[in-house]
Amino acid sequence: MQPLQLTLRPTVLSDADSCQKLSAAVGWPHRREDWEFALSLGQGFTLSIEDKVVGVGLWWGFGPSHATLGTIIVAPDQQGQGIGKLLMERLIAATEGRTLGLVATPQGEPLYARYGFIAIDEVRQHQGDWPELAAPVLAANEVMRPAAASDLPLLAQLDGEATGLPRTAVLEALLTRGHVILIERNGTPAGFGFLRRHGRGWLIGPVAALDDAAACNLIAALLAARRGDFVRIDVPARTGLGAWLSERGLPLVASGVVMARGAAPAAPGPAHRFALVNQAMG
């Protein structure tokens, strides 16, 4: 019997359907639209056997020196065959010269460690059906308002302060896919938060703000807009928002290890990152 032919090729936008079926097979809730968003902003590879996609891995570049890797999936019936290893090797070759970041599951962490990735942080996934929630409490010098396309430079500035990465293209794409609000103090931007459809319901992120108070007000305002709906948010462990989220009905359901291969980007501040775009893009 002839061995099955394994084909590796670059991903294209039309792979969204195949990628959605693959992610569903491993229990991920991604919709086709979620894959279209990821594919439209990133690059990567698929592995197929007889025209059936059995593996995928993507990367997203942020400037010439940094990138993140994510959505690395191998079909359950093909795991243990070296497909994940092949995908990692191709992704690393494609991003040569860049510092790489990713969020690893406990199962994937040993594989990434073999390629020089080091654990640097933790991401905590909170989700649930949001109960009744009081409106945010703003200080006398604070206002919140919906952001518009014309606010993109302000959003990019705050995001760059919080991440150390140029992510204007991601923010611009998010502006067309969901709702974003800005909080201002004395007329100066103090933070922003995005809300969009994703997976089983709605996802909050990214959120960048000057402090906990601004971040909590932004998150509370976004949640109030989806009262009674399923909502997910991924927060860096160091933000300390875990207890605040759990107390309000979004329990911790999973954690991931943030890993880096090379020097992680230095976030200059004063804004801080309080929620991720998603675990793939950071």
Coordinates of C-alpha atoms in Angstrom, one line a residue:
M1 CA 0.0 0.0 0.0
Q2 CA 1.3 3.4 -0.9
P3 CA 1.9 5.8 2.0
L4 CA -0.5 8.7 2.3
Q5 CA 0.7 11.9 0.6
L6 CA 1.4 14.8 3.1
T7 CA 1.1 18.2 1.5
L8 CA 2.4 21.4 3.1
R9 CA 1.4 24.8 1.7
P10 CA 0.9 28.4 2.7
T11 CA -2.5 29.3 4.2
V12 CA -5.0 31.3 2.2
L13 CA -8.2 33.0 3.2
S14 CA -10.3 30.3 1.6
D15 CA -8.9 27.8 4.2
A16 CA -11.3 29.2 6.8
D17 CA -13.8 26.4 6.4
S18 CA -11.2 23.6 6.7
C19 CA -9.6 25.3 9.6
Q20 CA -12.9 25.7 11.4
K21 CA -13.6 22.0 11.0
L22 CA -10.1 21.2 12.3
S23 CA -10.5 23.5 15.4
A24 CA -14.0 22.0 16.1
A25 CA -12.4 18.5 16.1
V26 CA -10.1 19.5 19.0
G27 CA -12.9 21.3 20.9
W28 CA -12.3 24.9 20.0
P29 CA -15.4 27.1 19.5
H30 CA -14.0 29.2 16.7
R31 CA -16.5 30.2 14.0
R32 CA -15.6 30.5 10.3
E33 CA -15.6 34.3 10.8
D34 CA -13.0 34.0 13.6
W35 CA -10.8 32.1 11.3
E36 CA -11.3 34.6 8.5
F37 CA -10.1 37.3 10.9
A38 CA -7.0 35.4 11.9
L39 CA -6.1 34.4 8.3
S40 CA -6.7 37.9 7.0
L41 CA -4.1 39.4 9.3
G42 CA -1.6 36.5 9.5
Q43 CA 0.4 34.0 7.5
G44 CA 1.1 30.4 8.0
F45 CA 0.9 26.8 6.8
T46 CA -1.5 24.0 6.4
L47 CA -0.7 20.3 6.2
S48 CA -3.1 18.1 4.2
I49 CA -3.5 14.3 3.6
E50 CA -5.4 13.6 0.4
D51 CA -6.9 17.1 0.3
K52 CA -8.0 17.0 4.0
V53 CA -6.4 19.6 6.2
V54 CA -4.9 17.8 9.2
G55 CA -2.7 20.5 10.6
V56 CA -2.5 24.3 10.7
G57 CA -0.2 27.0 12.2
L58 CA -0.2 30.7 11.8
W59 CA 2.0 33.7 12.7
W60 CA 1.4 37.5 12.8
G61 CA 4.2 40.0 12.4
F62 CA 4.3 43.2 14.4
G63 CA 7.0 45.4 12.9
P64 CA 10.3 43.9 11.6
S65 CA 11.5 42.4 14.9
H66 CA 8.5 40.6 16.6
A67 CA 5.8 38.1 15.8
T68 CA 3.4 35.8 17.6
L69 CA 2.6 32.2 16.7
G70 CA -0.8 30.6 17.3
T71 CA -3.7 28.4 16.2
I72 CA -1.3 25.5 16.0
I73 CA -3.6 22.5 15.6
V74 CA -3.1 18.9 14.6
A75 CA -6.1 16.6 13.9
P76 CA -6.8 14.2 16.8
D77 CA -6.4 11.1 14.6
Q78 CA -3.0 12.4 13.3
Q79 CA -1.3 13.4 16.6
G80 CA 1.9 11.8 17.4
Q81 CA 3.0 11.6 13.8
G82 CA 5.4 14.6 13.8
I83 CA 2.9 17.0 12.2
G84 CA 3.2 19.5 15.1
K85 CA 7.0 19.4 14.9
L86 CA 6.9 20.0 11.2
L87 CA 4.6 23.0 11.6
M88 CA 6.8 24.5 14.3
E89 CA 9.9 24.1 12.2
R90 CA 8.3 25.9 9.2
L91 CA 6.9 28.7 11.4
I92 CA 10.2 29.3 13.0
A93 CA 12.0 29.3 9.6
A94 CA 9.4 31.7 8.2
T95 CA 9.9 34.1 11.1
E96 CA 13.7 33.9 11.3
G97 CA 15.3 36.9 12.9
R98 CA 12.2 37.9 14.9
T99 CA 11.5 37.5 18.6
L100 CA 8.6 35.1 18.9
G101 CA 5.8 34.9 21.4
L102 CA 3.0 32.4 22.0
V103 CA 0.5 31.1 24.6
A104 CA 1.0 27.4 25.3
T105 CA -1.4 24.9 26.7
P106 CA 0.1 22.6 29.3
Q107 CA 0.3 19.8 26.6
G108 CA 2.1 22.1 24.2
E109 CA 4.6 23.7 26.5
P110 CA 7.2 20.9 26.3
L111 CA 7.2 21.0 22.5
Y112 CA 7.8 24.8 22.5
A113 CA 10.5 24.6 25.2
R114 CA 12.5 22.3 22.9
Y115 CA 12.6 25.1 20.3
G116 CA 14.0 27.6 22.8
F117 CA 10.7 29.2 24.1
I118 CA 10.8 30.3 27.8
A119 CA 7.8 30.8 30.1
I120 CA 7.5 34.5 31.0
D121 CA 3.9 35.0 32.1
E122 CA 0.5 33.4 32.4
V123 CA -2.8 34.2 30.6
R124 CA -6.1 33.4 32.4
Q125 CA -9.3 32.7 30.5
H126 CA -12.5 33.9 32.3
Q127 CA -15.9 33.3 30.8
G128 CA -19.5 32.8 31.5
D129 CA -23.0 34.4 31.3
W130 CA -22.8 37.9 32.8
P131 CA -25.4 38.7 35.5
E132 CA -27.0 42.1 36.1
L133 CA -24.3 44.7 36.6
A134 CA -24.4 48.3 37.7
A135 CA -23.2 51.0 35.4
P136 CA -19.5 52.0 35.7
V137 CA -18.7 54.7 38.2
L138 CA -16.8 57.5 36.6
A139 CA -14.9 60.3 38.3
A140 CA -16.0 63.9 37.8
N141 CA -13.2 64.3 35.2
E142 CA -13.9 61.2 33.3
V143 CA -16.2 60.4 30.3
M144 CA -16.7 57.3 28.2
R145 CA -17.7 57.4 24.5
P146 CA -17.8 55.1 21.5
A147 CA -14.6 55.2 19.4
A148 CA -14.7 55.8 15.7
A149 CA -12.4 55.1 12.8
S150 CA -10.9 58.6 13.3
D151 CA -9.8 57.5 16.7
L152 CA -7.4 54.8 15.3
P153 CA -4.2 56.9 16.0
L154 CA -5.3 57.3 19.7
L155 CA -6.0 53.6 20.0
A156 CA -2.7 52.7 18.4
Q157 CA -0.8 55.0 20.7
L158 CA -2.4 53.4 23.8
D159 CA -1.9 49.9 22.5
G160 CA 1.7 50.6 21.7
E161 CA 2.3 51.9 25.2
A162 CA 0.7 48.8 26.6
T163 CA 2.4 46.2 24.4
G164 CA 5.5 47.7 22.9
L165 CA 4.3 46.5 19.5
P166 CA 3.0 48.3 16.4
R167 CA -0.5 46.7 16.0
T168 CA -2.4 49.4 14.0
A169 CA -3.5 46.9 11.4
V170 CA -5.1 44.6 14.0
L171 CA -6.9 47.5 15.7
E172 CA -8.1 48.8 12.3
A173 CA -9.6 45.3 11.5
L174 CA -11.2 45.1 14.9
L175 CA -12.9 48.5 14.4
T176 CA -14.9 47.0 11.5
R177 CA -15.9 43.9 13.5
G178 CA -17.2 45.1 16.8
H179 CA -17.7 47.8 19.3
V180 CA -15.0 49.9 21.0
I181 CA -15.2 52.5 23.7
L182 CA -12.7 55.1 25.0
I183 CA -12.4 56.5 28.5
E184 CA -11.0 60.0 28.8
R185 CA -9.8 62.0 31.8
N186 CA -9.7 65.8 31.4
G187 CA -10.1 65.3 27.7
T188 CA -7.1 63.0 27.4
P189 CA -7.5 59.3 26.5
A190 CA -7.0 57.0 29.5
G191 CA -7.9 53.6 27.9
F192 CA -10.0 51.7 25.4
G193 CA -11.8 48.3 25.2
F194 CA -13.1 46.2 22.3
L195 CA -16.1 43.9 22.2
R196 CA -16.8 41.6 19.3
R197 CA -18.5 38.3 18.4
H198 CA -16.2 35.3 18.9
G199 CA -16.7 31.6 19.4
R200 CA -19.7 30.7 21.6
G201 CA -20.7 34.4 22.1
W202 CA -18.8 37.6 22.7
L203 CA -15.1 38.4 23.5
I204 CA -13.7 41.4 25.3
G205 CA -10.3 42.4 24.2
P206 CA -8.0 44.0 23.7
V207 CA -8.2 46.4 26.7
A208 CA -5.5 48.9 27.4
A209 CA -5.7 51.5 30.2
L210 CA -3.7 53.7 32.5
D211 CA -4.8 51.8 35.7
D212 CA -7.1 49.3 37.2
A213 CA -10.0 51.7 37.7
A214 CA -10.1 52.7 34.0
A215 CA -9.8 49.1 32.9
C216 CA -12.6 47.9 35.2
N217 CA -14.9 50.7 34.1
L218 CA -14.3 49.8 30.4
I219 CA -14.9 46.1 31.0
A220 CA -18.0 46.8 33.0
A221 CA -19.4 49.1 30.3
L222 CA -18.8 46.5 27.6
L223 CA -20.3 43.7 29.7
A224 CA -23.4 45.8 30.4
A225 CA -24.0 46.0 26.6
R226 CA -24.2 42.1 26.5
R227 CA -26.0 41.4 29.7
G228 CA -27.2 37.8 29.8
D229 CA -24.9 36.7 26.9
F230 CA -21.9 34.4 27.0
V231 CA -18.7 36.5 27.3
R232 CA -15.0 35.6 27.4
I233 CA -12.0 37.6 28.3
D234 CA -8.3 36.6 28.4
V235 CA -6.3 38.6 30.9
P236 CA -2.6 38.6 31.8
A237 CA -2.2 37.1 35.3
R238 CA -0.2 40.1 36.5
T239 CA -3.1 42.5 36.0
G240 CA -4.8 41.2 39.2
L241 CA -8.3 41.3 37.6
G242 CA -9.0 37.6 38.2
A243 CA -10.8 38.0 41.5
W244 CA -12.7 41.0 40.2
L245 CA -14.0 39.1 37.2
S246 CA -14.8 35.9 39.2
E247 CA -16.7 37.9 41.8
R248 CA -18.9 39.2 39.0
G249 CA -19.8 35.9 37.4
L250 CA -16.9 35.3 35.0
P251 CA -15.0 32.4 36.6
L252 CA -11.5 31.2 35.7
V253 CA -11.9 28.3 33.3
A254 CA -8.3 27.8 31.9
S255 CA -4.8 29.2 32.0
G256 CA -2.1 29.3 29.4
V257 CA 1.6 29.9 29.6
V258 CA 3.0 32.9 27.8
M259 CA 6.3 31.9 26.2
A260 CA 8.9 33.9 24.3
R261 CA 11.8 33.0 22.1
G262 CA 14.1 36.0 22.3
A263 CA 13.8 39.2 24.1
A264 CA 10.1 40.0 24.8
P265 CA 9.0 43.5 23.6
A266 CA 9.4 46.2 26.2
A267 CA 6.1 48.1 26.9
P268 CA 7.0 51.7 27.5
G269 CA 3.7 52.7 29.3
P270 CA 2.1 54.5 30.9
A271 CA -0.8 52.4 29.5
H272 CA -1.0 48.7 30.5
R273 CA -2.5 45.7 28.8
F274 CA -5.5 44.3 30.7
A275 CA -7.0 42.0 28.1
L276 CA -5.7 40.3 24.9
V277 CA -6.9 40.5 21.4
N278 CA -6.9 36.7 21.7
Q279 CA -4.4 34.1 22.8
A280 CA -2.9 33.8 19.3
M281 CA -2.2 37.5 18.7
G282 CA -1.5 38.6 22.3

